[in-house]
Short mmCIF file of C-alpha atoms in Angstrom, two decimals:
data_model
loop_
_atom_site.label_atom_id
_atom_site.label_comp_id
_atom_site.label_asym_id
_atom_site.label_seq_id
_atom_site.Cartn_x
_atom_site.Cartn_y
_atom_site.Cartn_z
CA MET A 1 99.13 98.48 111.32
CA LYS A 2 98.95 94.92 110.05
CA VAL A 3 96.07 93.99 107.74
CA LEU A 4 95.14 90.59 106.32
CA HIS A 5 93.31 90.68 102.99
CA VAL A 6 91.49 87.54 101.88
CA SER A 7 90.46 86.57 98.34
CA THR A 8 89.73 83.25 96.66
CA ASN A 9 92.61 83.86 94.21
CA ASP A 10 95.11 86.61 93.44
CA ILE A 11 94.84 87.63 89.79
CA LYS A 12 91.97 85.86 88.01
CA GLY A 13 88.85 88.01 87.92
CA GLY A 14 88.13 91.64 88.72
CA ALA A 15 87.80 91.19 92.48
CA ALA A 16 91.10 89.30 92.71
CA LEU A 17 92.99 91.85 90.60
CA THR A 18 91.76 94.84 92.58
CA ALA A 19 92.49 93.06 95.89
CA SER A 20 96.06 92.38 94.74
CA SER A 21 96.42 95.95 93.51
CA LEU A 22 95.22 97.31 96.86
CA VAL A 23 97.67 95.17 98.83
CA THR A 24 100.54 96.26 96.58
CA ALA A 25 99.58 99.96 96.82
CA LEU A 26 99.23 99.86 100.61
CA ASN A 27 102.65 98.24 101.04
CA LYS A 28 104.30 100.61 98.57
CA ASN A 29 102.74 103.91 99.60
CA THR A 30 101.82 103.63 103.30
CA ASP A 31 103.23 102.34 106.56
CA ILE A 32 100.58 99.58 106.58
CA THR A 33 101.80 95.99 106.36
CA ALA A 34 99.29 94.31 104.07
CA GLU A 35 99.19 90.59 103.23
CA LEU A 36 96.84 88.71 100.89
CA LEU A 37 95.66 85.21 101.80
CA VAL A 38 94.27 83.20 98.88
CA ARG A 39 93.05 79.72 98.11
CA ASP A 40 94.66 79.69 94.64
CA LYS A 41 97.85 81.60 93.86
CA PHE A 42 98.91 82.26 90.27
CA SER A 43 101.39 85.11 90.76
CA LYS A 44 104.82 85.26 92.39
CA ILE A 45 104.15 88.28 94.63
CA ASP A 46 105.76 87.79 98.04
CA SER A 47 102.96 89.44 100.02
CA ILE A 48 100.48 86.85 98.72
CA ARG A 49 100.28 83.43 100.37
CA GLN A 50 98.11 80.36 100.03
CA VAL A 51 96.19 78.44 102.63
CA GLY A 52 97.36 74.89 103.38
CA ASN A 53 96.95 71.98 100.98
CA VAL A 54 94.19 70.38 103.07
CA ASP A 55 91.95 73.47 103.06
CA ARG A 56 92.63 74.08 99.38
CA GLY A 57 91.97 70.46 98.41
CA MET A 58 88.73 70.25 100.40
CA ALA A 59 87.42 73.51 98.96
CA LYS A 60 88.10 72.39 95.40
CA PHE A 61 86.55 68.97 96.10
CA PHE A 62 83.34 70.45 97.50
CA SER A 63 83.19 73.00 94.69
CA PHE A 64 83.50 70.24 92.08
CA VAL A 65 80.85 68.05 93.69
CA SER A 66 78.39 70.91 94.26
CA GLN A 67 78.74 72.24 90.70
CA PHE A 68 78.17 68.74 89.34
CA TYR A 69 75.03 68.41 91.50
CA PHE A 70 73.75 71.87 90.56
CA LYS A 71 74.34 71.21 86.89
CA LEU A 72 72.19 68.10 87.06
CA SER A 73 69.57 70.06 89.03
CA GLY A 74 69.60 73.01 86.63
CA ILE A 75 70.67 75.41 89.41
CA GLN A 76 73.31 78.12 89.13
CA TYR A 77 74.96 79.06 92.41
CA HIS A 78 78.57 79.97 93.28
CA SER A 79 78.40 81.85 96.58
CA PHE A 80 78.23 79.13 99.16
CA PRO A 81 77.39 79.76 102.84
CA PHE A 82 80.03 77.23 103.90
CA GLY A 83 83.82 77.16 103.80
CA CYS A 84 86.86 75.08 104.64
CA THR A 85 89.23 77.76 106.00
CA LYS A 86 88.77 79.08 109.55
CA LEU A 87 90.21 82.59 109.54
CA SER A 88 89.92 83.12 113.30
CA TYR A 89 92.89 80.82 113.92
CA ILE A 90 95.00 82.50 111.19
CA VAL A 91 94.16 86.01 112.42
CA GLU A 92 94.90 85.25 116.06
CA ASN A 93 98.24 83.60 115.33
CA GLY A 94 99.24 86.28 112.81
CA HIS A 95 98.40 89.15 115.19
CA TYR A 96 96.50 91.08 112.52
CA ASP A 97 94.91 94.39 113.54
CA LEU A 98 92.24 94.18 110.85
CA VAL A 99 90.84 91.69 108.33
CA HIS A 100 89.67 92.74 104.85
CA LEU A 101 87.55 90.24 102.92
CA HIS A 102 87.10 90.40 99.16
CA TRP A 103 85.52 87.60 97.05
CA VAL A 104 85.78 84.58 99.35
CA GLN A 105 83.26 82.12 97.96
CA ALA A 106 83.65 78.64 96.38
CA PHE A 107 83.89 76.90 99.78
CA PHE A 108 86.96 78.93 100.73
CA VAL A 109 86.15 80.85 103.94
CA ASP A 110 83.98 79.51 106.75
CA ILE A 111 81.47 82.38 107.08
CA ALA A 112 80.23 81.18 110.48
CA ASP A 113 83.80 81.43 111.84
CA LEU A 114 83.89 85.20 111.23
CA GLN A 115 82.10 85.92 114.51
CA LYS A 116 85.08 84.39 116.37
CA ILE A 117 87.50 86.93 114.91
CA LYS A 118 88.32 89.59 117.51
CA SER A 119 89.82 92.07 115.05
CA PRO A 120 87.50 94.37 113.04
CA ILE A 121 86.46 93.11 109.62
CA VAL A 122 85.99 95.02 106.35
CA TRP A 123 84.15 93.23 103.56
CA THR A 124 84.17 94.65 100.02
CA LEU A 125 81.07 93.90 97.92
CA HIS A 126 82.86 93.24 94.65
CA ASP A 127 79.91 91.42 93.15
CA LYS A 128 77.16 91.58 95.78
CA TRP A 129 77.06 88.81 98.48
CA PRO A 130 77.02 89.25 102.19
CA LEU A 131 74.52 87.30 102.46
CA THR A 132 72.78 88.09 100.00
CA LEU A 133 72.26 91.32 98.08
CA LEU A 134 71.94 88.91 96.00
CA SER A 135 74.82 86.59 95.28
CA HIS A 136 77.26 86.27 92.38
CA LEU A 137 74.79 83.84 90.82
CA GLU A 138 71.50 84.31 92.57
CA LEU A 139 70.46 81.70 95.12
CA SER A 140 67.73 79.48 93.80
CA PRO A 141 64.67 79.01 96.02
CA ASP A 142 65.03 75.32 95.21
CA VAL A 143 67.85 75.04 97.78
CA PRO A 144 65.95 75.53 101.09
CA PHE A 145 68.81 74.32 103.29
CA PHE A 146 71.13 76.92 101.83
CA ARG A 147 68.45 79.56 102.13
CA ASP A 148 67.90 78.82 105.84
CA ARG A 149 71.63 78.79 106.54
CA ILE A 150 72.04 82.13 104.81
CA LYS A 151 69.29 83.68 106.96
CA GLN A 152 71.11 82.51 110.11
CA LEU A 153 74.49 83.82 108.98
CA THR A 154 73.04 87.13 107.77
CA SER A 155 71.51 87.70 111.20
CA VAL A 156 74.90 87.14 112.86
CA LEU A 157 76.74 89.42 110.41
CA LYS A 158 74.18 92.20 110.76
CA LYS A 159 74.68 92.19 114.52
CA MET A 160 78.44 92.47 113.95
CA ASN A 161 77.77 95.31 111.50
CA ALA A 162 75.57 97.13 114.01
CA TYR A 163 78.47 97.21 116.48
CA LYS A 164 80.92 98.13 113.67
CA ARG A 165 82.83 94.89 114.10
CA LEU A 166 82.02 94.38 110.41
CA VAL A 167 81.97 97.27 107.91
CA LEU A 168 80.77 96.77 104.35
CA VAL A 169 82.55 98.58 101.51
CA SER A 170 81.04 99.04 98.07
CA PRO A 171 82.97 100.40 95.07
CA SER A 172 79.65 101.56 93.64
CA LYS A 173 77.08 103.92 95.06
CA HIS A 174 74.10 101.92 93.87
CA LEU A 175 75.07 98.77 95.79
CA ALA A 176 75.85 100.78 98.92
CA ASP A 177 72.34 102.23 98.76
CA THR A 178 70.93 98.72 98.30
CA ALA A 179 72.80 97.49 101.39
CA LEU A 180 71.47 100.37 103.49
CA GLU A 181 67.92 99.67 102.29
CA MET A 182 68.37 96.04 103.38
CA GLY A 183 69.21 97.05 106.94
CA TRP A 184 72.99 97.18 106.94
CA GLN A 185 74.14 100.17 109.00
CA HIS A 186 77.86 100.70 108.41
CA VAL A 187 78.42 100.85 104.66
CA ARG A 188 81.09 102.94 102.92
CA VAL A 189 81.63 103.79 99.26
CA VAL A 190 85.29 103.36 98.32
CA ARG A 191 86.37 102.74 94.71
CA ASN A 192 88.40 99.70 93.79
CA GLN A 193 92.18 100.17 93.58
CA PHE A 194 93.74 100.41 90.12
CA THR A 195 97.32 101.14 89.15
CA LYS A 196 97.88 103.53 86.26
CA HIS A 197 98.98 101.24 83.47
CA LYS A 198 101.89 102.01 81.16
CA HIS A 199 99.51 101.72 78.19
CA SER A 200 97.31 104.51 79.52
CA GLN A 201 96.47 107.02 76.79
CA ILE A 202 94.53 109.40 79.02
CA ASN A 203 96.06 112.86 78.96
CA PHE A 204 95.00 114.57 82.16
CA ASP A 205 95.50 118.02 80.59
CA SER A 206 93.25 117.59 77.56
CA ASN A 207 90.06 115.94 76.41
CA VAL A 208 89.89 112.56 74.75
CA SER A 209 88.28 112.41 71.33
CA LEU A 210 86.22 109.36 70.46
CA PRO A 211 86.72 107.69 67.05
CA LYS A 212 84.32 108.86 64.34
CA VAL A 213 84.35 105.56 62.46
CA VAL A 214 84.01 102.38 64.46
CA GLN A 215 85.55 99.26 62.96
CA ASP A 216 86.46 97.00 65.90
CA ILE A 217 84.14 96.18 68.80
CA GLY A 218 85.23 93.92 71.64
CA MET A 219 83.91 92.06 74.67
CA ILE A 220 85.75 90.43 77.58
CA VAL A 221 83.98 87.57 79.31
CA ALA A 222 86.99 86.05 81.16
CA ALA A 223 85.89 82.83 82.88
CA GLY A 224 82.18 83.71 82.71
CA ALA A 225 81.37 82.80 79.11
CA LYS A 226 78.67 80.33 80.18
CA ASP A 227 77.15 82.75 82.67
CA THR A 228 73.98 84.04 81.03
CA ASN A 229 74.39 87.33 82.93
CA LYS A 230 77.37 88.19 80.73
CA GLY A 231 75.18 88.63 77.64
CA LEU A 232 77.33 86.84 75.08
CA ASP A 233 74.18 86.24 72.99
CA ASP A 234 73.62 90.01 72.76
CA PHE A 235 77.19 90.47 71.54
CA ILE A 236 76.66 87.82 68.85
CA GLU A 237 73.40 89.52 67.85
CA LEU A 238 75.13 92.91 67.53
CA ALA A 239 77.75 91.33 65.28
CA LYS A 240 75.02 89.80 63.12
CA TYR A 241 73.40 93.23 62.61
CA ASN A 242 76.78 94.76 61.69
CA PRO A 243 78.43 92.33 59.20
CA THR A 244 80.94 94.92 57.95
CA LYS A 245 82.48 95.50 61.39
CA ASN A 246 85.00 93.32 63.22
CA PHE A 247 84.05 91.81 66.61
CA HIS A 248 86.47 90.32 69.15
CA VAL A 249 85.76 88.23 72.26
CA LEU A 250 88.49 87.69 74.85
CA GLY A 251 87.85 84.92 77.35
CA ILE A 252 86.52 81.86 75.54
CA ASP A 253 87.99 79.03 73.52
CA ASP A 254 88.08 79.23 69.75
CA LEU A 255 84.40 78.93 68.89
CA LYS A 256 82.72 79.80 65.62
CA LEU A 257 80.35 82.46 66.91
CA GLY A 258 79.93 84.25 63.60
CA PRO A 259 81.77 85.10 60.36
CA ASN A 260 82.91 88.49 61.71
CA ILE A 261 83.69 87.36 65.29
CA LYS A 262 87.18 86.39 66.41
CA THR A 263 87.74 84.70 69.79
CA TYR A 264 90.79 84.70 72.05
CA THR A 265 91.49 82.31 74.92
CA PHE A 266 91.57 84.11 78.26
CA THR A 267 94.96 85.06 79.65
CA ALA A 268 95.85 86.44 83.08
CA SER A 269 98.47 88.65 81.42
CA ARG A 270 97.39 92.25 82.06
CA ALA A 271 99.67 93.49 79.27
CA PHE A 272 97.71 91.34 76.79
CA VAL A 273 94.38 92.58 78.15
CA PHE A 274 95.44 96.20 77.83
CA ASP A 275 96.78 95.57 74.31
CA PHE A 276 93.42 94.00 73.42
CA LEU A 277 91.47 96.97 74.81
CA LYS A 278 93.80 99.51 73.20
CA LYS A 279 93.13 98.16 69.69
CA LEU A 280 89.34 98.39 70.01
CA ASP A 281 87.19 101.29 68.88
CA TYR A 282 84.57 100.28 71.43
CA LEU A 283 84.18 97.82 74.28
CA PHE A 284 80.66 96.44 74.58
CA ILE A 285 79.53 95.26 78.05
CA PRO A 286 76.18 93.53 77.44
CA SER A 287 75.89 92.14 80.99
CA LYS A 288 72.52 92.32 82.71
CA TYR A 289 74.26 93.27 85.99
CA GLU A 290 77.70 94.45 87.07
CA ASN A 291 78.61 96.07 90.37
CA PHE A 292 81.74 98.01 89.40
CA PRO A 293 83.22 96.26 86.33
CA SER A 294 87.01 96.43 86.31
CA VAL A 295 87.14 96.10 82.53
CA ALA A 296 85.24 99.40 82.11
CA ILE A 297 87.89 101.20 84.14
CA GLU A 298 90.69 99.44 82.25
CA ALA A 299 89.11 100.48 78.92
CA PHE A 300 88.83 104.07 80.19
CA GLN A 301 92.54 104.05 81.04
CA VAL A 302 93.57 103.33 77.46
CA GLY A 303 90.99 105.65 75.89
CA THR A 304 88.54 103.01 74.65
CA PRO A 305 84.89 104.06 75.19
CA VAL A 306 82.34 101.57 76.54
CA ILE A 307 78.85 100.75 75.32
CA GLY A 308 76.54 99.31 77.98
CA TYR A 309 72.89 99.01 79.02
CA ARG A 310 71.42 101.86 81.00
CA ASN A 311 69.71 99.45 83.43
CA ASN A 312 73.04 97.78 84.29
CA PRO A 313 73.80 99.85 87.42
CA GLY A 314 77.59 99.41 87.55
CA VAL A 315 78.23 100.14 83.88
CA SER A 316 75.74 103.00 83.96
CA GLU A 317 77.41 104.55 87.01
CA ILE A 318 80.88 104.48 85.44
CA ILE A 319 79.79 105.83 82.04
CA SER A 320 77.54 108.49 83.56
CA GLU A 321 80.22 109.76 85.94
CA SER A 322 83.04 109.71 83.39
CA ARG A 323 80.88 110.90 80.50
CA PHE A 324 82.96 108.56 78.35
CA GLY A 325 81.06 106.02 76.30
CA LYS A 326 77.41 105.38 75.47
CA LEU A 327 74.42 103.92 77.31
CA ILE A 328 71.64 102.20 75.38
CA ASP A 329 68.19 101.58 76.78
CA ALA A 330 67.35 98.04 75.74
CA LYS A 331 68.34 95.06 73.66
CA ASP A 332 66.18 96.38 70.80
CA ASN A 333 68.74 99.15 70.33
CA LEU A 334 71.18 96.56 68.97
CA ARG A 335 69.34 96.76 65.63
CA CYS A 336 69.88 100.52 65.36
CA ALA A 337 72.83 101.85 63.41
CA SER A 338 72.85 104.82 65.79
CA ILE A 339 74.39 102.64 68.50
CA PHE A 340 77.77 103.71 67.08
CA ALA A 341 76.78 107.29 66.25
CA ILE A 342 78.45 109.15 69.06
CA GLU A 343 79.96 112.60 69.04
CA PRO A 344 83.42 113.22 70.57
CA SER A 345 82.99 114.32 74.16
CA SER A 346 84.30 117.68 75.27
CA ASP A 347 83.61 117.28 78.98
CA ILE A 348 85.09 113.92 80.01
CA SER A 349 85.54 113.62 83.77
CA LEU A 350 88.61 111.89 85.15
CA THR A 351 87.44 111.97 88.75
CA ILE A 352 86.52 108.30 88.77
CA LEU A 353 90.02 107.37 87.55
CA ASP A 354 91.62 109.57 90.22
CA ASP A 355 89.47 107.82 92.86
CA CYS A 356 90.63 104.42 91.59
CA TYR A 357 94.32 105.39 91.45
CA THR A 358 94.25 106.73 95.02
CA SER A 359 91.86 104.21 96.53
CA TYR A 360 94.55 102.99 98.93
CA LEU A 361 94.40 106.39 100.68
CA GLN A 362 90.67 106.03 101.25
CA HIS A 363 91.17 102.49 102.55
CA MET A 364 93.90 103.64 104.91
CA LYS A 365 91.58 106.39 106.23
CA LEU A 366 88.83 103.82 106.75
CA TYR A 367 91.14 101.39 108.58
CA ASN A 368 92.34 104.16 110.91
CA GLU A 369 88.78 105.27 111.57
CA ILE A 370 87.65 101.75 112.46
CA LEU A 371 90.62 101.03 114.74
CA SER A 372 90.26 104.37 116.54
CA ASP A 373 86.65 103.66 117.55
#
């Protein structure tokens, strides 16, 4: 079986990292030949290749122009219903049995061209989208042309989904339920692929004890520091209420956010990220919404518990299933000293980690099921 995976880039961002991990795991552990097609390549992995210079240049040009326009208009929007790369030509000439889409926005993939692809398509909802549940940054009603185009494309994709030419995959149960409620018929829950990291401190034969005294609290915002969804202001507020504790932010330039906050420029080095997480007593994820945040799984791997909001479905799902970390109800809880008062857990569940480490098996099962229909 030959499968083409498609992602805007290969290692920057949670969707890209899990797509790369899945391709690597499939090639290493199964008889599937998996390739990853990206717009921007930052790694040296042989199974990852870039689209041509023309497609890449046009996508970046349109992204730059649109972001400049949206900034002037006060609109936030990243998931565009247009793209510069026509996958149907690539799939036909590459003789791929199946196509697996990941995060393919920023004018990368021509969504309308998908209906021309004869091979079955799997599309993972890393951060919402098709078209739209809502999007990475929600579509503003002030862009009527985009809104109309999205309605047209959604209608086409739903017809493909009805005939199982397109199957949606969600790493989280809550988003799968949302997709079904919105009329999508073929939706599967499959966790994102993670590789057990060498820094992992999880002992699968014993329970993990949480620290009794919290001194260092961290947050990772990666490239999304200016995205209000990430909740950087809440992190700064928590630091202000806890002046005797040390706070660390990975993913932004050296800004003076507070006397007890240290910032670190984002790096794509996973070893650095794991070292950062390993040194924390807690990771705080103050985002308003996350689908299935990779950083929560990475923190779990190295034994660092997560604090997150109960109404953030992705964070809540991971913490509730693993029973590792703490959920708070609202922003007002940031003022309470009890936010760090947590007893060591005696019933931590590692099922969610097992699902992530063996996700490639579930994907292989799904591919075989689709191709056998």
